[in-house]
Coordinates of C-alpha atoms in Angstrom, one line a residue:
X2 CA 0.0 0.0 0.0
X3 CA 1.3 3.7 -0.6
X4 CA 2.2 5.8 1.7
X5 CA 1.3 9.8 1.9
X6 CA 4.4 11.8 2.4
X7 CA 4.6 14.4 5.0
X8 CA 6.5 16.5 3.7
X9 CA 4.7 19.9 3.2
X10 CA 5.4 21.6 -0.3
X11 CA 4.0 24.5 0.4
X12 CA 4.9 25.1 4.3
X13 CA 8.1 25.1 4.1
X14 CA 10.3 27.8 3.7
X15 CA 12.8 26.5 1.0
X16 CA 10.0 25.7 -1.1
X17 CA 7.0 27.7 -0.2
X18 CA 6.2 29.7 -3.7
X19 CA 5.4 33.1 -3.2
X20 CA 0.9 33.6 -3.8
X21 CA 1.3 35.6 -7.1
X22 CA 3.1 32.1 -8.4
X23 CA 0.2 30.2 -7.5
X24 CA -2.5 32.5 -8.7
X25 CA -1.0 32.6 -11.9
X26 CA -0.5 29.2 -12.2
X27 CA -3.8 28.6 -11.3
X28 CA -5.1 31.2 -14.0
X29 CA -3.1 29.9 -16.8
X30 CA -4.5 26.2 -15.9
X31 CA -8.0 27.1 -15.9
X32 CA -7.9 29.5 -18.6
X33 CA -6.2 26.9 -21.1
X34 CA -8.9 24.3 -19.8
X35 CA -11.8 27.0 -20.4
X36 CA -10.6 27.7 -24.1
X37 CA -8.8 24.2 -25.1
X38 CA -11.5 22.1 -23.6
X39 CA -14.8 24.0 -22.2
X40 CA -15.5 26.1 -25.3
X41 CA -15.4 23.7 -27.7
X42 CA -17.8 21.2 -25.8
X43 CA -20.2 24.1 -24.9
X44 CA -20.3 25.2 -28.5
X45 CA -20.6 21.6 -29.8
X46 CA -23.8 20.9 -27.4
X47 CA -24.9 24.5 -28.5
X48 CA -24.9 24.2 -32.1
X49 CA -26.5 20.8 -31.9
X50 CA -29.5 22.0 -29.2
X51 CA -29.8 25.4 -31.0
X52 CA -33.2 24.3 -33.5
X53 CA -34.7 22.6 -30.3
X54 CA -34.4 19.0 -29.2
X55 CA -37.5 18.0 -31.8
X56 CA -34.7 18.5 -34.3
X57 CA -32.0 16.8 -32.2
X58 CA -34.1 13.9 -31.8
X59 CA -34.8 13.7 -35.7
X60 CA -31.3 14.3 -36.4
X61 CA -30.3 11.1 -34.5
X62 CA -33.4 9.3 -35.8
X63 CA -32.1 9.2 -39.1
X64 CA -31.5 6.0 -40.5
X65 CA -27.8 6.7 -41.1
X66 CA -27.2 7.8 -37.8
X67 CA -28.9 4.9 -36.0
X68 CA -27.2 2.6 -38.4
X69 CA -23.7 4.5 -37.0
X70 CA -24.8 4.3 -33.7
X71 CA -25.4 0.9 -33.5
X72 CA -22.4 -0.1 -35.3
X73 CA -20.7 1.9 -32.7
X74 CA -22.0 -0.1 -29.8
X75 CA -21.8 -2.9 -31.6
X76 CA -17.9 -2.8 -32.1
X77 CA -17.4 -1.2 -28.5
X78 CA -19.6 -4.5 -27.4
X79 CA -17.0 -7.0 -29.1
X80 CA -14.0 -5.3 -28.5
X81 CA -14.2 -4.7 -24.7
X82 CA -14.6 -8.3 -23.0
X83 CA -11.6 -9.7 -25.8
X84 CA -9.2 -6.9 -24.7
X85 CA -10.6 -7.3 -21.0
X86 CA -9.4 -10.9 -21.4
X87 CA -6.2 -10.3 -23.3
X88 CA -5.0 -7.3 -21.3
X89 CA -5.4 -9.2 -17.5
X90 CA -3.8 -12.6 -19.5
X91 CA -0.6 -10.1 -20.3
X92 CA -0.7 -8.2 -17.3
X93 CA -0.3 -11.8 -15.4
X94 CA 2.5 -13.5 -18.1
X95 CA 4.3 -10.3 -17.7
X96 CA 4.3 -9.5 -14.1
X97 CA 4.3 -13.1 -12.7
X98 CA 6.3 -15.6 -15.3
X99 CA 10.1 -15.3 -16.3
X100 CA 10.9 -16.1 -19.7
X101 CA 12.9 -15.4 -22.7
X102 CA 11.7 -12.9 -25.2
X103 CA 9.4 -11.2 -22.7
X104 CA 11.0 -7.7 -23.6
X105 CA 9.7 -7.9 -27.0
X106 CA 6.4 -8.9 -25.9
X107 CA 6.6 -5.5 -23.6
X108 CA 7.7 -3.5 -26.4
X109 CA 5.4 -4.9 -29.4
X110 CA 2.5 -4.0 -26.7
X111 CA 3.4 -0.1 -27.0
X112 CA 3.3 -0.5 -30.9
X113 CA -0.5 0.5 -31.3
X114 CA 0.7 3.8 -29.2
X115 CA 3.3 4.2 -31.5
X116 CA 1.8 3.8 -34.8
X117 CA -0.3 6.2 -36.4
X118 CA -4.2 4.7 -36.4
X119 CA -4.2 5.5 -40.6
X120 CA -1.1 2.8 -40.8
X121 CA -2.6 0.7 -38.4
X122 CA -5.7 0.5 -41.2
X123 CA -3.3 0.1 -44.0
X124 CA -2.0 -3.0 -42.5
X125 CA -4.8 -4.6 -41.9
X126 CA -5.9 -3.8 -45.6
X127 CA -2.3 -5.0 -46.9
X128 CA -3.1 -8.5 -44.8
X129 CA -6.7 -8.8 -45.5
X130 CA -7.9 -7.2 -48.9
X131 CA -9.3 -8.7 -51.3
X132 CA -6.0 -8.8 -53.7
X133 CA -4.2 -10.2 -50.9
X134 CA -3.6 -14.3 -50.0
X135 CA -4.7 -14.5 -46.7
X136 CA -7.7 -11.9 -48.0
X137 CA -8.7 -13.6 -50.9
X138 CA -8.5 -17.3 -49.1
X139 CA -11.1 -15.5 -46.0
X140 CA -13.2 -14.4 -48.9
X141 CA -13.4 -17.8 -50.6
X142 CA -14.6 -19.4 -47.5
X143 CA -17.1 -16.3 -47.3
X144 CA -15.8 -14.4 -44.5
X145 CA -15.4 -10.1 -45.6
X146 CA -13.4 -8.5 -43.5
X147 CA -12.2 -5.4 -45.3
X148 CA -15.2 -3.4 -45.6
X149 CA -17.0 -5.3 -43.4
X150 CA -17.9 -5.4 -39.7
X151 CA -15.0 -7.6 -39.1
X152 CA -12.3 -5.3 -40.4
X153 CA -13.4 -2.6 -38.3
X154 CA -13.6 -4.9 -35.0
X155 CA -10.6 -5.9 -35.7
X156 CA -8.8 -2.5 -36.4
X157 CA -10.5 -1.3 -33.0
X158 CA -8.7 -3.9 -31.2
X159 CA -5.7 -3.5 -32.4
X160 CA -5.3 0.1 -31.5
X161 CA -7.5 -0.5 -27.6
X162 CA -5.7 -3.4 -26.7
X163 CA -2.7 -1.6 -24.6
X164 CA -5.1 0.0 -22.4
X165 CA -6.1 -2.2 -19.6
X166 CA -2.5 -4.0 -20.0
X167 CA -0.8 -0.8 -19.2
X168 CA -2.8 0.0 -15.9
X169 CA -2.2 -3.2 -14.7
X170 CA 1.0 -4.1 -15.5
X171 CA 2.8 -0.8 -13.1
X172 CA 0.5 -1.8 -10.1
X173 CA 0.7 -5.7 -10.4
X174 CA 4.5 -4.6 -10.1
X175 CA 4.1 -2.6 -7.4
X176 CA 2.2 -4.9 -5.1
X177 CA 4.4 -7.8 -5.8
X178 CA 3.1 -11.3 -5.2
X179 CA 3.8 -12.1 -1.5
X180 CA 0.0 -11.7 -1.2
X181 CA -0.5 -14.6 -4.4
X182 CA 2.1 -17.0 -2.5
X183 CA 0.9 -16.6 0.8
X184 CA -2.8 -17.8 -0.8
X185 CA -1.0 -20.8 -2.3
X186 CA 0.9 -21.9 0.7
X187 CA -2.4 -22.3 2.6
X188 CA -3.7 -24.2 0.1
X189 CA -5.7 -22.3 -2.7
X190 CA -5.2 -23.4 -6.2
X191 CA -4.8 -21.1 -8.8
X192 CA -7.7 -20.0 -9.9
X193 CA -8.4 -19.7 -6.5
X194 CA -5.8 -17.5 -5.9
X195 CA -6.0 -15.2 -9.0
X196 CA -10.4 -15.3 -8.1
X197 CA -9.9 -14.5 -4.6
X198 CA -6.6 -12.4 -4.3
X199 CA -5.0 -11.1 -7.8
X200 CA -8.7 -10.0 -9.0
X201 CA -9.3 -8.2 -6.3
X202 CA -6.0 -6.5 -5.7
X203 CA -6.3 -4.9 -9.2
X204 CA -9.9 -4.5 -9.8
X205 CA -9.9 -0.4 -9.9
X206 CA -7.3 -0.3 -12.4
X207 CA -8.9 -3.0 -14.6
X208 CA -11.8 -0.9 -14.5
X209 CA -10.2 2.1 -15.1
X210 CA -8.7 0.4 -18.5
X211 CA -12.2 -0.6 -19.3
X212 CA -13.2 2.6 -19.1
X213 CA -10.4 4.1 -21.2
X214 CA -10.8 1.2 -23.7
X215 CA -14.6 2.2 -24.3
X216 CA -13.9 5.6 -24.7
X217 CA -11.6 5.0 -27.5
X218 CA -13.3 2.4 -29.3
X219 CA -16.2 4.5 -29.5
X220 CA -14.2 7.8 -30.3
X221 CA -11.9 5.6 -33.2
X222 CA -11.5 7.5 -36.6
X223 CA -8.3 6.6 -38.2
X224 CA -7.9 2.9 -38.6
X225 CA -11.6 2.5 -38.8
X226 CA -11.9 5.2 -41.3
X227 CA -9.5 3.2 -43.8
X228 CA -10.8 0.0 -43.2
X229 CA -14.8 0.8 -43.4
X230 CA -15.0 1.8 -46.9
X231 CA -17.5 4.1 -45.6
X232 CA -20.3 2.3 -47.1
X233 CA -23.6 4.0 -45.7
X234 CA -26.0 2.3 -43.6
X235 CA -23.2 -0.6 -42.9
X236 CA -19.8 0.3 -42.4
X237 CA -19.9 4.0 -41.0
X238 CA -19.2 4.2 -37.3
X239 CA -20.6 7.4 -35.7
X240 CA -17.3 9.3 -35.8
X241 CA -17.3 8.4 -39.9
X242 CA -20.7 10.1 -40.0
X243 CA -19.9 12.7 -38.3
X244 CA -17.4 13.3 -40.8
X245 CA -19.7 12.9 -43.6
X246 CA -22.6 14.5 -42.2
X247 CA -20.4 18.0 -41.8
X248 CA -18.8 17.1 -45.7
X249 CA -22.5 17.3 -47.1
X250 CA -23.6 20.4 -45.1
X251 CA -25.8 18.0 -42.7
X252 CA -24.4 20.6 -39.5
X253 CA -27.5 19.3 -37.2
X254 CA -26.4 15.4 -37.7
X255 CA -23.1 15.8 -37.1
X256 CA -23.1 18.1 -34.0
X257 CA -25.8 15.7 -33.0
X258 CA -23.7 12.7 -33.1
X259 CA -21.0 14.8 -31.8
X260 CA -22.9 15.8 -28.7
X261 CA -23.7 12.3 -28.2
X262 CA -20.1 11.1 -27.9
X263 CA -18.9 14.0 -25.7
X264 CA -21.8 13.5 -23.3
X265 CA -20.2 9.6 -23.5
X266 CA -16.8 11.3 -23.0
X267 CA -18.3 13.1 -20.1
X268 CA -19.9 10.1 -18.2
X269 CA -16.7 8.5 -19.2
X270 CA -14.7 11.1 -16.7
X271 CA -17.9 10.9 -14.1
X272 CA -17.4 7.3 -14.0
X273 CA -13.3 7.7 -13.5
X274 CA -13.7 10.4 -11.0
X275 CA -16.1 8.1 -8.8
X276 CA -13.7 5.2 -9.0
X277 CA -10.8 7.6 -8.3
X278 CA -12.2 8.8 -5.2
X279 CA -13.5 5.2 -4.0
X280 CA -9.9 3.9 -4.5
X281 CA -8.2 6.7 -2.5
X282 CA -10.8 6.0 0.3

């Protein structure tokens, strides 16, 4: 468990800042929030509530947009309990078992961070087009995947999956496995021990990498965007529509489906602030 330092910043005389340091601190903070951050999301709610919420409602009732929205959840649906899986199987195999090669297993798991979400889609279309081996073969057994649901499930994943691995991995570190051992030598069995001690000991930051998983898959643009093929009505996720909607003039349907992921975004950052505070407590 952490412990808080005593050590008072502030009260004590070889570091104490003078106030007009913290005031302006504190004003260049807030005033780089209030124009980076609340400006745009107020103006993004206002130009999408500004014709009433009769024309809100209709925007998002559109067959386009409800076809993007459920695509949306759809993909979000898939993607989270495969990289829930795959992110606490890593977090374990990296933290708990010695082996050779497991620096390029850490290093390969940064590569979606690394890679630009456009390339990310290009591979997957170099691997699984149509004109491709592997693509064509997938297709002759009648399974799309460029174009195609699949493609953008899979292009999702590939740029979500370092999320939940990366908040475990530093505190499964940190906490060590005297707790793990301890379970064993008084007879638990393995799942019993990862069921009754691991899970528990990490369950805040596994939801925490939910959480940011979510919000990305539902916020992806770049790898899905190349993948999709934007075919209307089947392959357009809602940031694609939003995209096109604002292309073709359609300002109401895209600041609709705009408002509608910030206000995720937003319950997003409710949700982390609760966990945050029930953790520290």
């Amino acid at each position: 468990m952490a412990t808080q330092s005593t050590y008072d910043y502030q009260n004590h005389p070889a570091t104490k800042d003078p106030a007009w340091v913290k005031w302006t601190l504190i004003a260049l903070a807030v005033g780089f929030m209030i124009i980076m951050l609340v400006v745009p999301l107020v103006a993004v709610f206002y130009e999408a509530l500004k014709d009433g919420w009769q024309v809100y409602l209709s925007a998002l009732s559109e067959p386009d947009a409800l076809s993007a929205i459920k695509l949306t959840l759809i993909t979000t649906a898939i993607v989270l309990p495969i990289n829930t899986l795959i992110g606490v199987a890593l977090a374990y195999l990296i933290t708990r078992h010695k082996f050779r090669g497991k620096f390029i297993i850490t290093t390969l798991l940064d590569l979606p961070f690394a890679v630009s979400p456009v390339v990310a889609g290009l591979m997957f279309v170099l691997v699984f087009g149509a004109n491709t081996l592997l693509g064509g073969w997938l297709e002759s057994m009648g399974i799309q995947v460029i174009f195609a649901t699949t493609g953008i499930v899979l292009a999702t994943l590939f740029v979500t999956f370092p999320f939940i691995a990366r908040e475990l991995i530093p505190l499964m570190q940190a906490q060590g496995d005297s707790e793990e051992e301890a379970a064993l030598t008084l007879g638990a069995n393995g799942w019993q021990m990862f069921w009754k001690v691991t899970l528990p000991n990490i369950k805040w930051a596994l939801l925490y990498g939910i959480i940011l998983t979510n919000a990305r898959a539902m916020g992806e643009f770049g790898a899905v965007s190349v993948v999709s093929g934007h075919i209307r009505g089947e392959t357009n996720t809602m940031p694609l529509m939003i995209e096109i909607a604002y292309n073709e003039y359609a300002f109401t349907l895209a600041f609709a489906l705009s408002s509608l992921l910030a206000l995720l975004a937003l319950v997003t950052l409710i949700i982390q602030g609760i966990m945050t505070r029930k953790q520290s407590h």
